mmCIF file of C-alpha atoms and ligand atoms in Angstrom:
data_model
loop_
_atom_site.group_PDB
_atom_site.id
_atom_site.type_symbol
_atom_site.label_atom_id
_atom_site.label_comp_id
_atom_site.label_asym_id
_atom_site.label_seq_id
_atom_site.Cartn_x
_atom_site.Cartn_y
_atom_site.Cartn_z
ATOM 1 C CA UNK X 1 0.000 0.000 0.000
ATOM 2 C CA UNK X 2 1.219 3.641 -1.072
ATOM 3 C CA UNK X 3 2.526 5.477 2.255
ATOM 4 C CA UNK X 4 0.110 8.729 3.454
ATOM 5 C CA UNK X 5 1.596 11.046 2.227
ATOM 6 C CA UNK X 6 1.988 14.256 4.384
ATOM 7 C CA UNK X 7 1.377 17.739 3.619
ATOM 8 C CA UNK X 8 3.527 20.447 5.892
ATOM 9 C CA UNK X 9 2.910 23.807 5.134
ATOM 10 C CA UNK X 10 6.434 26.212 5.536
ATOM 11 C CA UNK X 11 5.209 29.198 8.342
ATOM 12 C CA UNK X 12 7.844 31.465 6.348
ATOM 13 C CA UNK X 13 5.696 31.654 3.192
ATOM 14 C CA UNK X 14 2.566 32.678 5.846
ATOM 15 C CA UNK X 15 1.077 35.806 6.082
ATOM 16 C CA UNK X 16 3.661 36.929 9.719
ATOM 17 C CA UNK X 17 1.058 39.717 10.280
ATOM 18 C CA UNK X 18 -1.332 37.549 10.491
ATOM 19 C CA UNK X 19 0.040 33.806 11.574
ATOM 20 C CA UNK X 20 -2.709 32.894 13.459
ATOM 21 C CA UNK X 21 -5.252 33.639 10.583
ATOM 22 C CA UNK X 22 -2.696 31.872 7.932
ATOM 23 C CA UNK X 23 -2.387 28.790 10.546
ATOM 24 C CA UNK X 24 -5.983 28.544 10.562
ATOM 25 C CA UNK X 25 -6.489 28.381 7.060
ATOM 26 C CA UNK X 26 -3.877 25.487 6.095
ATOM 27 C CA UNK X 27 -4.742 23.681 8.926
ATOM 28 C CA UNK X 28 -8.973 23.827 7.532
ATOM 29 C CA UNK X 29 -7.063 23.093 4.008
ATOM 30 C CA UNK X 30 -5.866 19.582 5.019
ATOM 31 C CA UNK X 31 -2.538 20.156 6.358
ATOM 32 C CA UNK X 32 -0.939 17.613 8.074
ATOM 33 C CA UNK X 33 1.376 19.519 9.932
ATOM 34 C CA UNK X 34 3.136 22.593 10.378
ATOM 35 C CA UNK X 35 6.905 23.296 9.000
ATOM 36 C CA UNK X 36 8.816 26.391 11.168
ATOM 37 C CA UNK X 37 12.100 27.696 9.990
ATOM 38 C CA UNK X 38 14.786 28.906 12.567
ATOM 39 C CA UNK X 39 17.776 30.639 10.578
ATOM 40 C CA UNK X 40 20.307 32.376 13.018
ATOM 41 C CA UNK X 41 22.348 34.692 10.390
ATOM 42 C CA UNK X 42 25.477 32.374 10.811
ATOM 43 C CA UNK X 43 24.363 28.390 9.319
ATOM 44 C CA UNK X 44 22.461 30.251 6.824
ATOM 45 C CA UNK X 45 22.954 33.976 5.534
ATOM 46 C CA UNK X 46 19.093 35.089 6.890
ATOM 47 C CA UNK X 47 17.263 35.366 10.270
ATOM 48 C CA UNK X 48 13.568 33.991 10.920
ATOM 49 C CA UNK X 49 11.720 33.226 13.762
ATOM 50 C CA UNK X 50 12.592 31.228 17.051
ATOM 51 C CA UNK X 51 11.134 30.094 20.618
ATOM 52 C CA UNK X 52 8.959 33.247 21.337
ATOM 53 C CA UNK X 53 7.048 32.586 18.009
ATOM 54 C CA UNK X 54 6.815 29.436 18.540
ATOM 55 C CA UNK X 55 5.364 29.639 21.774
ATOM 56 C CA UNK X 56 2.936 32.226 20.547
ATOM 57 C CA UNK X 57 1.477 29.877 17.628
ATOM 58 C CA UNK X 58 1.229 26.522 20.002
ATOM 59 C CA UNK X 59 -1.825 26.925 21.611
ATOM 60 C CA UNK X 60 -3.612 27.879 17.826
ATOM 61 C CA UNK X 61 -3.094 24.330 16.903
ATOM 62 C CA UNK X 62 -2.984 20.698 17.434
ATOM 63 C CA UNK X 63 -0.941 19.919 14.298
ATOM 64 C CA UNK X 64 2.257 18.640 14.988
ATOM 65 C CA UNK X 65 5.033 21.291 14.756
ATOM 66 C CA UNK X 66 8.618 20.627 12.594
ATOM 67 C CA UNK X 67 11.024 22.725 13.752
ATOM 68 C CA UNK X 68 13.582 23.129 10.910
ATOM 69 C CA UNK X 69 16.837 24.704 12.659
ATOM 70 C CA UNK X 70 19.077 26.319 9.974
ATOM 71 C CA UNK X 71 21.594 27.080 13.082
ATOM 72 C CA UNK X 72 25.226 26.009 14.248
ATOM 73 C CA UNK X 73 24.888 23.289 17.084
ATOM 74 C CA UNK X 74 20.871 23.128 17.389
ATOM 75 C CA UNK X 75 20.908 20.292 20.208
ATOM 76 C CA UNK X 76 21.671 23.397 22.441
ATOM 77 C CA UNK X 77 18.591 24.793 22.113
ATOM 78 C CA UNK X 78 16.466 21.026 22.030
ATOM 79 C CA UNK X 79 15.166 21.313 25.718
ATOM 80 C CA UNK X 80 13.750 25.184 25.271
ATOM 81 C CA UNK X 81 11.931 24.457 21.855
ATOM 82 C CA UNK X 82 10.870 21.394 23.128
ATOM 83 C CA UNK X 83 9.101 23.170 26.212
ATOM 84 C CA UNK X 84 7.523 25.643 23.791
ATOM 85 C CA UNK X 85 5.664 22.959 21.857
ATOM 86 C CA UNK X 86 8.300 21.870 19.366
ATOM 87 C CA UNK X 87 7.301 18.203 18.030
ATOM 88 C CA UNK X 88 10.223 17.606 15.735
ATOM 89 C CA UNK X 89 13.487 18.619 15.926
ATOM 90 C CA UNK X 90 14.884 18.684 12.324
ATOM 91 C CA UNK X 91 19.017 19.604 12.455
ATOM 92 C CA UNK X 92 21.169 19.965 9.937
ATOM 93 C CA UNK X 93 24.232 17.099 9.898
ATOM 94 C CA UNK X 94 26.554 19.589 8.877
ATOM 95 C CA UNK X 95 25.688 21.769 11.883
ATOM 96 C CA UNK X 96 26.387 19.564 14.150
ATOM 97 C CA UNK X 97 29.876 18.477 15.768
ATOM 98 C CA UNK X 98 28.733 15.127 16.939
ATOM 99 C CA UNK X 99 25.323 14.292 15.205
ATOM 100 C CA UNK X 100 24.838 11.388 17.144
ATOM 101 C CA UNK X 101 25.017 13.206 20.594
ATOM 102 C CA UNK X 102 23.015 16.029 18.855
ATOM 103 C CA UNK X 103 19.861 13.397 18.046
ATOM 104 C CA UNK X 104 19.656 11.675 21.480
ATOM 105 C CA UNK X 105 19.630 15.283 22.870
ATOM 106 C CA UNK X 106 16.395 15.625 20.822
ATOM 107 C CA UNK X 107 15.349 12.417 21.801
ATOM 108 C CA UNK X 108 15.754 12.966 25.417
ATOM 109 C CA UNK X 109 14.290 16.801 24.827
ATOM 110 C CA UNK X 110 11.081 14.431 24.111
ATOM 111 C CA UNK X 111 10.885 15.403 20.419
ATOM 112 C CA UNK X 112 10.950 13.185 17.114
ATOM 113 C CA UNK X 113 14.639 13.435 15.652
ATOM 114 C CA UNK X 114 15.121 14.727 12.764
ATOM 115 C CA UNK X 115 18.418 15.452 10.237
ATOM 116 C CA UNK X 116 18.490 17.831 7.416
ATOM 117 C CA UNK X 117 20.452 17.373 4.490
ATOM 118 C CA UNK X 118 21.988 20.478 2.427
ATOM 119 C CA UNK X 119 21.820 19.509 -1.145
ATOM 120 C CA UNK X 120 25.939 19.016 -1.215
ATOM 121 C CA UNK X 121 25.731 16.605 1.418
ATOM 122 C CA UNK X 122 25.297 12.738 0.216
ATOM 123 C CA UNK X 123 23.055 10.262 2.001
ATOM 124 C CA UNK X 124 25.629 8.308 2.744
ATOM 125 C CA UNK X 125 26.861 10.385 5.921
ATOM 126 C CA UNK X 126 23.577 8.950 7.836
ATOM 127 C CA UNK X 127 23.966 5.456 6.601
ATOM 128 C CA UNK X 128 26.634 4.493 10.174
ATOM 129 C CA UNK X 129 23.502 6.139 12.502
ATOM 130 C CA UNK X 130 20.641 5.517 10.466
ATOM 131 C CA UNK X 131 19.108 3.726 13.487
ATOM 132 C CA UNK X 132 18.859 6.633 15.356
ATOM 133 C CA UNK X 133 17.271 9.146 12.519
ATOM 134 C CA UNK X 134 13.145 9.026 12.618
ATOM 135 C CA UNK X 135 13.344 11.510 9.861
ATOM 136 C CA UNK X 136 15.210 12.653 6.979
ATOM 137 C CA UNK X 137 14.502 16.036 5.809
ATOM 138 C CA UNK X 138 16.220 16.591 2.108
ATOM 139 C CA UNK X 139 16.841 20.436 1.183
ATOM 140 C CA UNK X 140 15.959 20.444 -2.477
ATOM 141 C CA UNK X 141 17.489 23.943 -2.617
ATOM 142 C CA UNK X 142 20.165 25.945 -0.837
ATOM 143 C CA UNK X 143 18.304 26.536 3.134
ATOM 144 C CA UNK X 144 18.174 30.510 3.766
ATOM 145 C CA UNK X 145 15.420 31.876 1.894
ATOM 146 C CA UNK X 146 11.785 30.306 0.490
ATOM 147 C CA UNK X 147 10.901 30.824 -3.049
ATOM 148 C CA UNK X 148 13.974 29.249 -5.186
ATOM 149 C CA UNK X 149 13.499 26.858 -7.888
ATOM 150 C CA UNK X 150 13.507 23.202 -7.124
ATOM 151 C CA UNK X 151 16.733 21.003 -7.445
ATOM 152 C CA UNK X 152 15.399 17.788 -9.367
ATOM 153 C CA UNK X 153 19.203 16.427 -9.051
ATOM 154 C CA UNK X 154 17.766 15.908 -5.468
ATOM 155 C CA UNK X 155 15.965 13.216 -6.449
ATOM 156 C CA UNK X 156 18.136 10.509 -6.713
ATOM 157 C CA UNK X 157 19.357 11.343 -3.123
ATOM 158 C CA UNK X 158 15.674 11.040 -1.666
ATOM 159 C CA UNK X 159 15.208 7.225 -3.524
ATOM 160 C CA UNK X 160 18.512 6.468 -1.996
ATOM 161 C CA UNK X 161 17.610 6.784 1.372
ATOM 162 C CA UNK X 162 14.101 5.106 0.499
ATOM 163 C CA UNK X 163 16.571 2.643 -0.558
ATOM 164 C CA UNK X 164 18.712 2.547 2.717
ATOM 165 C CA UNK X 165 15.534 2.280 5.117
ATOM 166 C CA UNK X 166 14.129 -0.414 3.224
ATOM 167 C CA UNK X 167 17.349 -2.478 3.078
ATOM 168 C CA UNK X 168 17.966 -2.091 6.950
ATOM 169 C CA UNK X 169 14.236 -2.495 7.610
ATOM 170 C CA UNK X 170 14.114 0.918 9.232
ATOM 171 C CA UNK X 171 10.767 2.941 9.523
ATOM 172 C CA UNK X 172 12.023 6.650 8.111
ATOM 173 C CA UNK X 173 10.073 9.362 7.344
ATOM 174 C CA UNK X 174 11.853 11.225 4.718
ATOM 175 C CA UNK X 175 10.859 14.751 4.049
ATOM 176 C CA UNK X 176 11.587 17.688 1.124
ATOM 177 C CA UNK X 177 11.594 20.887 1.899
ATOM 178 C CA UNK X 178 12.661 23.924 -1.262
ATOM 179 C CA UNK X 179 10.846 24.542 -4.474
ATOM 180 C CA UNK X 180 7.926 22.175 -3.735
ATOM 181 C CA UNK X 181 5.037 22.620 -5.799
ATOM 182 C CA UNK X 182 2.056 20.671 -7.652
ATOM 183 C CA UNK X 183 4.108 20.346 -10.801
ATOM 184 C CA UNK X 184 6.690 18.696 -9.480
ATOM 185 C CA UNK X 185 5.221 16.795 -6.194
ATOM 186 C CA UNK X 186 4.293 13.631 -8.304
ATOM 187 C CA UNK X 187 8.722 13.472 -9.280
ATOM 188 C CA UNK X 188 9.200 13.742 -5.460
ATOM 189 C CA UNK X 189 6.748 11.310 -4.135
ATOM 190 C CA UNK X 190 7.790 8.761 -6.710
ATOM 191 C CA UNK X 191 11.159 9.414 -5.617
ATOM 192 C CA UNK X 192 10.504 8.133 -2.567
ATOM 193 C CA UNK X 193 9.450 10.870 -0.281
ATOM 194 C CA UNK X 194 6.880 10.636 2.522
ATOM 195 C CA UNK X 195 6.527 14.143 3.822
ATOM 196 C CA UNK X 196 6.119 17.275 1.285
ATOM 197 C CA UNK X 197 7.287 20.293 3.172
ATOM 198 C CA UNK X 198 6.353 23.575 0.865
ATOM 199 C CA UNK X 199 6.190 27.420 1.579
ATOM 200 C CA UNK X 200 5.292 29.691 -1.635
ATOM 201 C CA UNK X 201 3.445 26.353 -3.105
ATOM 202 C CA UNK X 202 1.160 26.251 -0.698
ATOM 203 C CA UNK X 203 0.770 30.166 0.900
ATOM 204 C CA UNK X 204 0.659 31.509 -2.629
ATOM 205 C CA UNK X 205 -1.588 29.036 -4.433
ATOM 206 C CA UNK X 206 -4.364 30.922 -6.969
ATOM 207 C CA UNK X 207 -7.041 28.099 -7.064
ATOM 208 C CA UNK X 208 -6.938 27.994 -2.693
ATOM 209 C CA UNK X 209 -5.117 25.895 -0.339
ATOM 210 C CA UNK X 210 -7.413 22.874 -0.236
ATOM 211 C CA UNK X 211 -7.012 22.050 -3.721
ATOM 212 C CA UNK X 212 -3.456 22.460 -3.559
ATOM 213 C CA UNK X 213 -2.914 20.692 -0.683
ATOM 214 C CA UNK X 214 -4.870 17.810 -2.207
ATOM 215 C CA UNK X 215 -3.005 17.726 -5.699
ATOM 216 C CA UNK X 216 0.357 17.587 -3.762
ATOM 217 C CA UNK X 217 -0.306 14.966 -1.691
ATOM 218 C CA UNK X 218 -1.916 13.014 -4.273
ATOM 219 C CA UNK X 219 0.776 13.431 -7.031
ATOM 220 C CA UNK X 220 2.393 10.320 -7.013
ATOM 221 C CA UNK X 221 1.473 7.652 -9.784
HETATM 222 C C1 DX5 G 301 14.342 27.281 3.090
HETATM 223 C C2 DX5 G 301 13.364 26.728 4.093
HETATM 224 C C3 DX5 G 301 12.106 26.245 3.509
HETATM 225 C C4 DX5 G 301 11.316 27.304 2.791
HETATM 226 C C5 DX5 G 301 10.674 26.620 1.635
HETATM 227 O O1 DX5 G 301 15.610 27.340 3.641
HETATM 228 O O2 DX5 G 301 13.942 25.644 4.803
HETATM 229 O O3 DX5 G 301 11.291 25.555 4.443
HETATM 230 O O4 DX5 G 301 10.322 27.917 3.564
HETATM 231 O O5 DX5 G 301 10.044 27.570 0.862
HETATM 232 P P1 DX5 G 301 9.536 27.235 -0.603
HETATM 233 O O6 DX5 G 301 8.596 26.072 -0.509
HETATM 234 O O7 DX5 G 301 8.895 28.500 -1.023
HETATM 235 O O8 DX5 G 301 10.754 26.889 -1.426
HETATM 236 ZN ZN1 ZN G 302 12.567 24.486 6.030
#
C-alpha cells in the first residue's frame, strides 16, 4: 500500500502579520502539519523566527510542529523548543559536531529526531547512525530563503535513502523541503518521499489551499 503522504505547510511563506489567521487556514485546508524555519544569520545567511514565536502559535493548533533549525549546534537549544511545543526537531548534519550526541539530545528533549540534508551533502553520511534518525529532511534547494526553484538532481538522493531504510528495515520518514510545488510533487513522491514540506506552493496558491494541498499529496502515480 502507497505510504500517506503528508502535507507540511512552511510558516515562512505565511502571512507573519497575520500567523494565526494563515495557521488557521492550512490547517482547515488539510494540512498535516506545520513546517517552522529557525535561521540564526550564521548556518544560513538570513534570520527567521525562534522560541517566542513558537510559543505564541502553540496553543492555535494541534498539528504537529517541525522545527527546521538552519543554526550552528541546534541540540543546544532542544530542551527550550521542546518546552515551547516543538514536536520535531529537524538539524542539519553539517551543523552539528557530533550528530549522534546532537539526536539523542532531541530524543531525550522528548521530540521526534530529525536530520536535514543540504543539497551538497550525500546520504551516505547517515547510513553508520541511520538507526537513530526518525526523519530525513532533504533540502531540495540551498536553506536561507523560500521561493527558489527546485533542485530535481535531489531526487536521486531522496530514492537512496528510500533505498537505505528499506534495506535495513528501518521505519524513516523522509521529508523535502525547497521549491515544492504541484508540478513537481508527483517526481518527489515517486522518488521516494513521505513528507512534502512547501512554503510559496502552498501560501501563494491561486485556485486555494485545499485544492493544492490535495493535488500535492496526491501526485504520485
Ligand atoms: C528554506 C526553508 C524552507 C522554505 C521553503 O531554507 O527551509 O522551508 O520555507 O520555501 P519554498 O517552498 O517557497 O521553497
Ligand atoms: Zn525548512
Amino acid at each position: 500500500m502507497a505510504p500517506h503522504i503528508k502535507i507540511s505547510p512552511s510558516l515562512l511563506a505565511a502571512d507573519f502579520a497575520h500567523l494565526a489567521d494563515s495557521i488557521a487556514a492550512v490547517e482547515e485546508a488539510g494540512a498535516d502539519e506545520l513546517h517552522f524555519d529557525v535561521m540564526d544569520g550564521n548556518f544560513v545567511p538570513n534570520i527567521t523566527i525562534g522560541i517566542p514565536v513558537l510559543e505564541a502559535i502553540r496553543p492555535l493548533t494541534k498539528l504537529p510542529i517541525d522545527v527546521h533549525m538552519m543554526v550552528r549546534e541546534p541540540a543546544r537549544y532542544a530542551q527550550e523548543f521542546a518546552a515551547a511545543g516543538g514536536d520535531i526537531f529537524t538539524m542539519h548534519a553539517e551543523a552539528c559536531d557530533d550528530l549522534e550526541a546532537s539526536l539523542g539530545d532531541a530524543r531525550v528533549a522528548g521530540m521526534t529526531a530529525g536530520v536535514s540534508l543540504k543539497p551538497d551533502t550525500p546520504a551516505s553520511v547517515l547510513q553508520p547512525i541511520l538507526p537513530l534518525i526518525e526523519r530525513v529532511l532533504v533540502m531540495t534547494v540551498e536553506p536561507g530563503f523560500g521561493g527558489q526553484s527546485f533542485m530535481p538532481e535531489m531526487l536521486p538522493k531522496i530514492t537512496e535513502l528510500a533505498d537505505m531504510a528499506r534495506i535495513a528495515g528501518h521505519e524513516l520518514d523522509i521529508a523535502v523541503d525547497g521549491g515544492v510545488k504541484v508540478d513537481n510533487a508527483g517526481e518527489i513522491i515517486d522518488a521516494g518521499a513521505t513528507t512534502l514540506i512547501s512554503g510559496t506552493g502552498i501560501f501563494n496558491l491561486p485556485d486555494g489551499m485545499k485544492i493544492g494541498i490535495a493535488a500535492i499529496r496526491n501526485a504520485g502515480s
